[in-house]
PDB file of C-alpha atoms in Angstrom:
ATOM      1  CA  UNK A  20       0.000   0.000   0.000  1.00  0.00           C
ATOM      2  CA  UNK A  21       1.004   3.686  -0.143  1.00  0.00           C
ATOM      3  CA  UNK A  22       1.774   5.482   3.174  1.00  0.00           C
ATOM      4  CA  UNK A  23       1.922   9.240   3.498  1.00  0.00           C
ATOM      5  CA  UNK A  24       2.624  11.321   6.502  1.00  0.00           C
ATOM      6  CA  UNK A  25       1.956  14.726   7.471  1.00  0.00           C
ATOM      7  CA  UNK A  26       1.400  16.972  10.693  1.00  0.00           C
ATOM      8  CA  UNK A  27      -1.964  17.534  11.090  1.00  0.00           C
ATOM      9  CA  UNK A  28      -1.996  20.708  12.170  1.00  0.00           C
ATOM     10  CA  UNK A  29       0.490  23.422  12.793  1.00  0.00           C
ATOM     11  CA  UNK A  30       0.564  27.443  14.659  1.00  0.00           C
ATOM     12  CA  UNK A  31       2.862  29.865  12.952  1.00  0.00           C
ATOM     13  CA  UNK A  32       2.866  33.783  13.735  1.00  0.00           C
ATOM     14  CA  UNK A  33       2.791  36.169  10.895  1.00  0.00           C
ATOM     15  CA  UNK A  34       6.097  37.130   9.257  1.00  0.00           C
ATOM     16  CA  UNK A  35       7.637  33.623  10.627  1.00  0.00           C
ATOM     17  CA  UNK A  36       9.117  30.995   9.297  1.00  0.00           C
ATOM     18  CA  UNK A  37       7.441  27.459   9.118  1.00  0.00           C
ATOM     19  CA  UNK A  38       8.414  24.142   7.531  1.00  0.00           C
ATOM     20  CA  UNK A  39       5.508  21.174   7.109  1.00  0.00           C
ATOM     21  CA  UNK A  40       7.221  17.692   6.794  1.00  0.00           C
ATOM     22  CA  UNK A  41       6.422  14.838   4.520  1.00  0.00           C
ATOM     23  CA  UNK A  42       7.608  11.212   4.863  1.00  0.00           C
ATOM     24  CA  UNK A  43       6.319   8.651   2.134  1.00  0.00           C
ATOM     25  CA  UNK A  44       6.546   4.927   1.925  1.00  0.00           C
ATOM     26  CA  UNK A  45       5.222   4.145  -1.426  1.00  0.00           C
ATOM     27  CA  UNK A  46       5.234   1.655  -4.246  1.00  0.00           C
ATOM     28  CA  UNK A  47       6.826   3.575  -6.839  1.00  0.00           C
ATOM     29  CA  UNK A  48       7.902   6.981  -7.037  1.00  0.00           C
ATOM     30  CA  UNK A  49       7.722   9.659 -10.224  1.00  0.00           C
ATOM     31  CA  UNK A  50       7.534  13.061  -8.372  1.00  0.00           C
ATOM     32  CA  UNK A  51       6.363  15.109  -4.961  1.00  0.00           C
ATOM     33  CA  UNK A  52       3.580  17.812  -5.527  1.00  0.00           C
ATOM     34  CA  UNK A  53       2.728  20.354  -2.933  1.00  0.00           C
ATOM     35  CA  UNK A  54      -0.563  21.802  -2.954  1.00  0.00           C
ATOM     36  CA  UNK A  55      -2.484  24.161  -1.363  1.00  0.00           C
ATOM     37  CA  UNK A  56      -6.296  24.247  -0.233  1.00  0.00           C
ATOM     38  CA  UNK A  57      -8.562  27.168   1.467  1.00  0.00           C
ATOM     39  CA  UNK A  58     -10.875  25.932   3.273  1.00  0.00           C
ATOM     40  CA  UNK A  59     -14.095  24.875   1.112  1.00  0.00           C
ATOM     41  CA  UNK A  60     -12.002  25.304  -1.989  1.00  0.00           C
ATOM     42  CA  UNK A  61     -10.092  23.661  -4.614  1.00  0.00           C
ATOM     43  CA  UNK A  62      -6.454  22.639  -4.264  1.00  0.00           C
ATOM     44  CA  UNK A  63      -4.091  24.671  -6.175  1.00  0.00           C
ATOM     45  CA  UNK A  64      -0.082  23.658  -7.074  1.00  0.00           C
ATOM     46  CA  UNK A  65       2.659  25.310  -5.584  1.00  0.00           C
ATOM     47  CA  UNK A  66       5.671  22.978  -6.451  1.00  0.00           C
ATOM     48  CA  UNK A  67       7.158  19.970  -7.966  1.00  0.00           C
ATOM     49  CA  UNK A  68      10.067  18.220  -6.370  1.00  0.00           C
ATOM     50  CA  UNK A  69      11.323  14.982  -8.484  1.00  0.00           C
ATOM     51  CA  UNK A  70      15.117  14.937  -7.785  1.00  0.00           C
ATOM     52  CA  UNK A  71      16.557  15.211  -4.749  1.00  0.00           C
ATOM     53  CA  UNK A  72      17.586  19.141  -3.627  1.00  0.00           C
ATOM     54  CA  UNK A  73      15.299  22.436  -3.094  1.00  0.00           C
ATOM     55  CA  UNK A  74      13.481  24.054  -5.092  1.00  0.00           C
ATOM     56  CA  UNK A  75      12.618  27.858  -4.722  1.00  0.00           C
ATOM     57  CA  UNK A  76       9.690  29.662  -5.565  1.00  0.00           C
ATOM     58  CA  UNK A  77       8.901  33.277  -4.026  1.00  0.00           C
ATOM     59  CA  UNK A  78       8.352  32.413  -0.417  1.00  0.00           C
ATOM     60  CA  UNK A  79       7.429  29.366  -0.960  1.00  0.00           C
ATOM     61  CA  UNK A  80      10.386  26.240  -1.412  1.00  0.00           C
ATOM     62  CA  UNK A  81      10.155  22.540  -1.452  1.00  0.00           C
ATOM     63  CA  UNK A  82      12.838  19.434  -0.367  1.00  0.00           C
ATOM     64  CA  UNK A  83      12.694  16.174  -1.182  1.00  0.00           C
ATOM     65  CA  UNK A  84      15.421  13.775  -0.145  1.00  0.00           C
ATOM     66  CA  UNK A  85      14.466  10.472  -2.302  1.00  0.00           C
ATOM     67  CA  UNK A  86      16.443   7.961  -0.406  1.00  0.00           C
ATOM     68  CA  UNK A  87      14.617   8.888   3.036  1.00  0.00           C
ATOM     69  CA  UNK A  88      11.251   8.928   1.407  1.00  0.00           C
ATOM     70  CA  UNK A  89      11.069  13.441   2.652  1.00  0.00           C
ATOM     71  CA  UNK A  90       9.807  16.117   1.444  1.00  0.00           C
ATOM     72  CA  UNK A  91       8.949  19.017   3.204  1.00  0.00           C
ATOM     73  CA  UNK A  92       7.467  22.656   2.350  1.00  0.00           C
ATOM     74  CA  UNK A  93       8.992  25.721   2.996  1.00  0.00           C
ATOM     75  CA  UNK A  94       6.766  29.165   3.856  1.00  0.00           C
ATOM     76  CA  UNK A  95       8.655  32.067   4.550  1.00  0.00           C
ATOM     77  CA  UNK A  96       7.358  35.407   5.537  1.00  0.00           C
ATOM     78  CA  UNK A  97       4.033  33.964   6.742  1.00  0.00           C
ATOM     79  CA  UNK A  98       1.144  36.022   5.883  1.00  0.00           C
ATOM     80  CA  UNK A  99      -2.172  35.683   7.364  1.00  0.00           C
ATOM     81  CA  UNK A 100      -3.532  34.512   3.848  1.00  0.00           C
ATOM     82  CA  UNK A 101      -1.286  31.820   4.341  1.00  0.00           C
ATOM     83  CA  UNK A 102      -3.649  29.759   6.404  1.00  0.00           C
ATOM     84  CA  UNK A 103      -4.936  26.835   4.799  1.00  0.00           C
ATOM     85  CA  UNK A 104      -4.045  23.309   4.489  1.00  0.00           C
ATOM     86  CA  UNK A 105      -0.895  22.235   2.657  1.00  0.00           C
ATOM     87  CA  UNK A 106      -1.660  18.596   0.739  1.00  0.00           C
ATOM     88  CA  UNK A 107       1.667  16.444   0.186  1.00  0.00           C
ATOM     89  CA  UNK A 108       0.988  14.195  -2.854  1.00  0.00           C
ATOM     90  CA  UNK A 109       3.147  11.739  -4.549  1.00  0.00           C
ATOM     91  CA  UNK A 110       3.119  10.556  -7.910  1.00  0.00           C
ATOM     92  CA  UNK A 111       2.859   6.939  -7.962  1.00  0.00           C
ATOM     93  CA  UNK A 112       3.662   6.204 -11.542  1.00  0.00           C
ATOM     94  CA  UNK A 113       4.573   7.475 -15.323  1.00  0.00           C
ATOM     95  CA  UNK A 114       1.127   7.370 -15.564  1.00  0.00           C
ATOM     96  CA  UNK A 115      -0.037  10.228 -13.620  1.00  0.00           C
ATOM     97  CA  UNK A 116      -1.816   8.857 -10.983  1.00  0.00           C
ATOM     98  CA  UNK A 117      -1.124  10.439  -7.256  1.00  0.00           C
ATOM     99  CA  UNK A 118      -1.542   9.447  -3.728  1.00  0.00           C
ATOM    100  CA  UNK A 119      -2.284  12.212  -1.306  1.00  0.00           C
ATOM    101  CA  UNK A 120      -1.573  12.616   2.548  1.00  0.00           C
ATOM    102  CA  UNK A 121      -4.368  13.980   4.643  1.00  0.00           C
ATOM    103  CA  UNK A 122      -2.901  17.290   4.434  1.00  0.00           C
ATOM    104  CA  UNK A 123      -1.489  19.438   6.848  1.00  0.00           C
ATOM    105  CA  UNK A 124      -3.611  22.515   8.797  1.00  0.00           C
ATOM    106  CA  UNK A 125      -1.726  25.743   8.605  1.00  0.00           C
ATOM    107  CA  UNK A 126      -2.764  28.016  11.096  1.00  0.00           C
ATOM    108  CA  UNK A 127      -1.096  31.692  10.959  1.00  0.00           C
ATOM    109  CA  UNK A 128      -1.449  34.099  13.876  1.00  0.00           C
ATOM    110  CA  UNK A 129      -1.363  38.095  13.885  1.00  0.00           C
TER     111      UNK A 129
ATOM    112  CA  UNK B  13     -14.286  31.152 -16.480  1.00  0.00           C
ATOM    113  CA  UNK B  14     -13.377  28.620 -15.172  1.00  0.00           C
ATOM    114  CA  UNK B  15     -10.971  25.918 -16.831  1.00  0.00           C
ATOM    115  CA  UNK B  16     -12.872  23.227 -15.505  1.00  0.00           C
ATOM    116  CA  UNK B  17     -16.095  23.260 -14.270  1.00  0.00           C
ATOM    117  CA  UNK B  18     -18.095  20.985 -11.922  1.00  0.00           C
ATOM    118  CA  UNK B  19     -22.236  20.657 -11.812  1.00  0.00           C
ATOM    119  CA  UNK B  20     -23.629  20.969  -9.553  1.00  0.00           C
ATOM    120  CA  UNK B  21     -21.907  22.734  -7.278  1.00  0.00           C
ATOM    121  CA  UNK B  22     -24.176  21.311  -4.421  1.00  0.00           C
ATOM    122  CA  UNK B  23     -26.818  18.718  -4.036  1.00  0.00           C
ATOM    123  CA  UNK B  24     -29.076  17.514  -0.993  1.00  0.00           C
ATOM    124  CA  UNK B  25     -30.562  14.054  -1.944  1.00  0.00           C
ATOM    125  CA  UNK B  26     -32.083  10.956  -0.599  1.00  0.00           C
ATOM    126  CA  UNK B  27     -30.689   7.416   0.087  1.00  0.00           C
ATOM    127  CA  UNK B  28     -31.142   5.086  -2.770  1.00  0.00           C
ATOM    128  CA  UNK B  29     -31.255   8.097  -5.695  1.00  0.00           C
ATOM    129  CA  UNK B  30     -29.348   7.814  -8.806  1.00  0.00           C
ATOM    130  CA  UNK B  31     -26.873  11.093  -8.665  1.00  0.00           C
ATOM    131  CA  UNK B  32     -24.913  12.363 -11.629  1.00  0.00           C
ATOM    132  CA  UNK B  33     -22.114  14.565 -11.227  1.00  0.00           C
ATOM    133  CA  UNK B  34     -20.741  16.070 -14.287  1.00  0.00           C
ATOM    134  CA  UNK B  35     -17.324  17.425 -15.133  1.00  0.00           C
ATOM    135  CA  UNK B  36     -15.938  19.891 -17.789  1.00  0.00           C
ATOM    136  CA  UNK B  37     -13.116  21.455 -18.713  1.00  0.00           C
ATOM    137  CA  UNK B  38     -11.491  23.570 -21.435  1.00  0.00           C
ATOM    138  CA  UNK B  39      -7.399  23.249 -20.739  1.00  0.00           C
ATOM    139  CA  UNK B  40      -7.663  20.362 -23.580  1.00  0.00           C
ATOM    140  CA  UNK B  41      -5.731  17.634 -20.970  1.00  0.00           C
ATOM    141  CA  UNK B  42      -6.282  14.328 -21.960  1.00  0.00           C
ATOM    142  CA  UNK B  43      -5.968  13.451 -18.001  1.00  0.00           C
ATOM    143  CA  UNK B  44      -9.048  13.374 -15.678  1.00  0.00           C
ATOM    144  CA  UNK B  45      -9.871  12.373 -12.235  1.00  0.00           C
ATOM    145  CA  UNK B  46     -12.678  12.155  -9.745  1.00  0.00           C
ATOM    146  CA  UNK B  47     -11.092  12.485  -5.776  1.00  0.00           C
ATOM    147  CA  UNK B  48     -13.821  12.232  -3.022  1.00  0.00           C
ATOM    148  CA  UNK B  49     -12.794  14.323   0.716  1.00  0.00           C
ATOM    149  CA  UNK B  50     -14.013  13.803   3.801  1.00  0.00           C
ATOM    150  CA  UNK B  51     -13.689  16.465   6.738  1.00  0.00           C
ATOM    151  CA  UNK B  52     -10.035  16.551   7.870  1.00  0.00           C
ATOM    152  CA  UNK B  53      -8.850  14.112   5.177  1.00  0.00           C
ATOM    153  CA  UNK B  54      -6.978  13.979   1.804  1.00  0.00           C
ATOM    154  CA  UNK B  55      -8.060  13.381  -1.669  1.00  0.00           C
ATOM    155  CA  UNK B  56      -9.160   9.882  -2.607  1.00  0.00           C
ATOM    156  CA  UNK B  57      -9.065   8.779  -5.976  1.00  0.00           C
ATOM    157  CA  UNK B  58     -12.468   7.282  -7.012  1.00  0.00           C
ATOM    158  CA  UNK B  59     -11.908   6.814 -10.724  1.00  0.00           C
ATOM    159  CA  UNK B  60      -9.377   8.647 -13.310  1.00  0.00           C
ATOM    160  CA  UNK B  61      -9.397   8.152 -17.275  1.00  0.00           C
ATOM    161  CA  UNK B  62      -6.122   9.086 -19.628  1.00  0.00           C
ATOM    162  CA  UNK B  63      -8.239   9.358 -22.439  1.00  0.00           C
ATOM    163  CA  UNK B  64     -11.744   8.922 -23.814  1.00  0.00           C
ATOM    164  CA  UNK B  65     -11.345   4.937 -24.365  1.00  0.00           C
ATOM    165  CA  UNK B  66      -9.369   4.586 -20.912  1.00  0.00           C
ATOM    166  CA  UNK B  67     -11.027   4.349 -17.561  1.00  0.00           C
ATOM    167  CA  UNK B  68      -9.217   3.166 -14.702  1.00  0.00           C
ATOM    168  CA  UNK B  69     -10.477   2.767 -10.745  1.00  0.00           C
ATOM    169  CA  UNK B  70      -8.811   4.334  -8.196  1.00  0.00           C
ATOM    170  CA  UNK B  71      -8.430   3.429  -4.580  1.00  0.00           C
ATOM    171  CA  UNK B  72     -12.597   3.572  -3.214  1.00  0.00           C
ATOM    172  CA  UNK B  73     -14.325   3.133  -6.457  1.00  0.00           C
ATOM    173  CA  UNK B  74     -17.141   1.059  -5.217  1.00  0.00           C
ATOM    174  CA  UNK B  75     -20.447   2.401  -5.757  1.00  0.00           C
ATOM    175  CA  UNK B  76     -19.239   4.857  -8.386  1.00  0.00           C
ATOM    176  CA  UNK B  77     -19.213   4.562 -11.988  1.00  0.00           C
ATOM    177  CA  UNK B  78     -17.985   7.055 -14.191  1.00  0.00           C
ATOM    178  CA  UNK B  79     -18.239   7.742 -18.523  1.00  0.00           C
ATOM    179  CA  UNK B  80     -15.949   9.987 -19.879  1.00  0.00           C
ATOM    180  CA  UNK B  81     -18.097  11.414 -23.265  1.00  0.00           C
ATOM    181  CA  UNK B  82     -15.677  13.265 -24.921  1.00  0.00           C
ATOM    182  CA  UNK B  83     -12.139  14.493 -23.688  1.00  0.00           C
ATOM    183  CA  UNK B  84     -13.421  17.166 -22.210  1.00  0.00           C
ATOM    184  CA  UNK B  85     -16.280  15.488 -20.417  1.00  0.00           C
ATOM    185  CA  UNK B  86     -15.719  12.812 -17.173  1.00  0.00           C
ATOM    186  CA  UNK B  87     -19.020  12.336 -15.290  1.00  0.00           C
ATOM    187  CA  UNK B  88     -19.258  10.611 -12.291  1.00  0.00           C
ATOM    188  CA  UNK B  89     -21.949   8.478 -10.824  1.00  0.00           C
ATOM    189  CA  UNK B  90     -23.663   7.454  -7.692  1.00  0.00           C
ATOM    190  CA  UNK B  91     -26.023   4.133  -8.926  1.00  0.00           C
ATOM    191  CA  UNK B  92     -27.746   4.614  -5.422  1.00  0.00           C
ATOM    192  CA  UNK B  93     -26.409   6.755  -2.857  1.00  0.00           C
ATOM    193  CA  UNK B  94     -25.705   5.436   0.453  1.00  0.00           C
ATOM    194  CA  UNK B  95     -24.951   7.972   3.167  1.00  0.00           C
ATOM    195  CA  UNK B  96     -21.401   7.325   3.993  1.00  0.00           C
ATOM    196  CA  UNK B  97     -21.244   8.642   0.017  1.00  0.00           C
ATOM    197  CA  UNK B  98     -21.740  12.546   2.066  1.00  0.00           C
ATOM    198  CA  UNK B  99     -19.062  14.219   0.784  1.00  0.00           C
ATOM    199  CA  UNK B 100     -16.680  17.066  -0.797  1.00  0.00           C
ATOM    200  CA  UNK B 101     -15.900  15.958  -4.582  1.00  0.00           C
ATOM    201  CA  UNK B 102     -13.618  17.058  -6.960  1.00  0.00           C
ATOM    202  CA  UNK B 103     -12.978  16.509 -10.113  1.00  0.00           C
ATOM    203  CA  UNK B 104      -9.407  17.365 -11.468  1.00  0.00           C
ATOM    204  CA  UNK B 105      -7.300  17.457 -15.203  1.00  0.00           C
ATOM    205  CA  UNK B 106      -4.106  16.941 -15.657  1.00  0.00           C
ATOM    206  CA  UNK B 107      -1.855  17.004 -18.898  1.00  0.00           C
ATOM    207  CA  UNK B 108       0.870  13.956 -19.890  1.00  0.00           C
ATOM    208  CA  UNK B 109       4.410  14.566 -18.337  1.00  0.00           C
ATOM    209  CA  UNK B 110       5.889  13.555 -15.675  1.00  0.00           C
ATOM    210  CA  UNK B 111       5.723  17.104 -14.083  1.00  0.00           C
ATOM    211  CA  UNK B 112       2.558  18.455 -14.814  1.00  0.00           C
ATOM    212  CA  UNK B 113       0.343  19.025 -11.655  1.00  0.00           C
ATOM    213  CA  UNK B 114      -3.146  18.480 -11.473  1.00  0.00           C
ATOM    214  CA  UNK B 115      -5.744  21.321 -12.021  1.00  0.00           C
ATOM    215  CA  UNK B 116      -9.268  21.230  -9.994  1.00  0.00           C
ATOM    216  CA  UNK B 117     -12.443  22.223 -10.040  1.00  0.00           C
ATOM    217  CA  UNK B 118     -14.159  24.117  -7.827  1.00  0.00           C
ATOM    218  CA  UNK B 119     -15.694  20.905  -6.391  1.00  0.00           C
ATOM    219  CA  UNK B 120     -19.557  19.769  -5.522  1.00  0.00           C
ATOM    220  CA  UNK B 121     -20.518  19.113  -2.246  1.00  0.00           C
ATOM    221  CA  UNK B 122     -22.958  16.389  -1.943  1.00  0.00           C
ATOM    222  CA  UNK B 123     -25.181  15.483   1.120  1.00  0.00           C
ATOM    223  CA  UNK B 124     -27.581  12.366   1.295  1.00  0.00           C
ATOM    224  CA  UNK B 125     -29.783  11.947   3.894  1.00  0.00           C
TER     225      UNK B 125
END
């Protein structure tokens, strides 16, 4: 089966820094997608992580360290928008199909 | 407008109804997928198609069926709705490549009672 593990929720104070962590134990593996969902909306991409390294966009950045089976998301500069859950979902196969963790609650405080 | 669009947006039904929930979308991906979320949960895949003669099931495709018309059209269905089917759907498109995220719609929340 496919295993995917993220905190469920996490505090941060605006203009912080936080990192949310992703461990995965799955069958195959073609790629790491971070997304992120308001509540009672639809997910939207933030970042792609295949090989291992970081990748930088804007405030946001993504690592993904292949032979430990981690990723984990980068916000810096939290702003109150922010807040929303961050979904960790990895890409099972050529084919396109994805496995997502429960996501991870991203609370940001004034 | 929206790139892809789901109908309807919300339904309250009854157990035991036949319930159609339709998907469209104009990015022109060959790559569809239905996800179902409950409260505090990821996406599960119910069903996802790679073109218009491919349909695949996902991880909790039981009681679902799904007919994708055209490749802009995936449609998913609920033969008769149970209530542990109460939940956030979304329907998603995605082009080939190994890179290329997936892009959702604004998903339909569906209650039965």
């Amino acid at each position: 089966g496919q295993n995917i593990d993220q905190p469920t929720e996490m505090t941060a104070t605006e203009g912080a820094i936080v990192q949310i962590n992703c461990t995965y134990q799955t069958s195959g593996f073609n790629g790491l997608f971070w997304y992120q969902q308001h509540a009672g909306e639809a997910p939207t991409f933030l970042s792609y992580n295949v090989l291992d390294g970081l990748e930088e966009k804007g405030r946001f950045s993504s690592f993904l360290s292949r032979s430990k089976g981690y990723s984990y998301l980068l916000l810096k500069e939290l702003q109150m928008k922010d807040s929303a859950s961050y979904l960790c979902a990895v890409k099972i196969t050529n084919a396109g199909k994805s496995t997502f963790g429960d996501g991870t609650t991203l609370t940001v405080k004034p | 407008d929206a790139d892809v669009t789901q109908t309807p947006r919300n339904r309250i039904t009854k157990t035991g109804k036949r319930i159609m929930l339709e998907c469209s979308q104009t990015k022109g991906h060959d790559r569809m997928y239905w996800y179902r979320q409950d409260p505090g949960l990821g996406l599960r895949l119910i069903y996802y198609s790679f073109d218009v003669k491919d349909i695949n099931k996902g991880e909790i495709s039981d009681g679902y069926s799904v007919s994708r018309q055209a490749q802009a059209k995936f449609s998913l269905s609920l033969e008769s709705a149970i209530p542990n089917q109460t939940a956030l759907y979304f329907c998603a498109t995605s082009d080939s490549g190994g890179n290329q995220p997936q892009h959702f719609g604004d998903g339909t929340r569906l209650s039965i009672l």
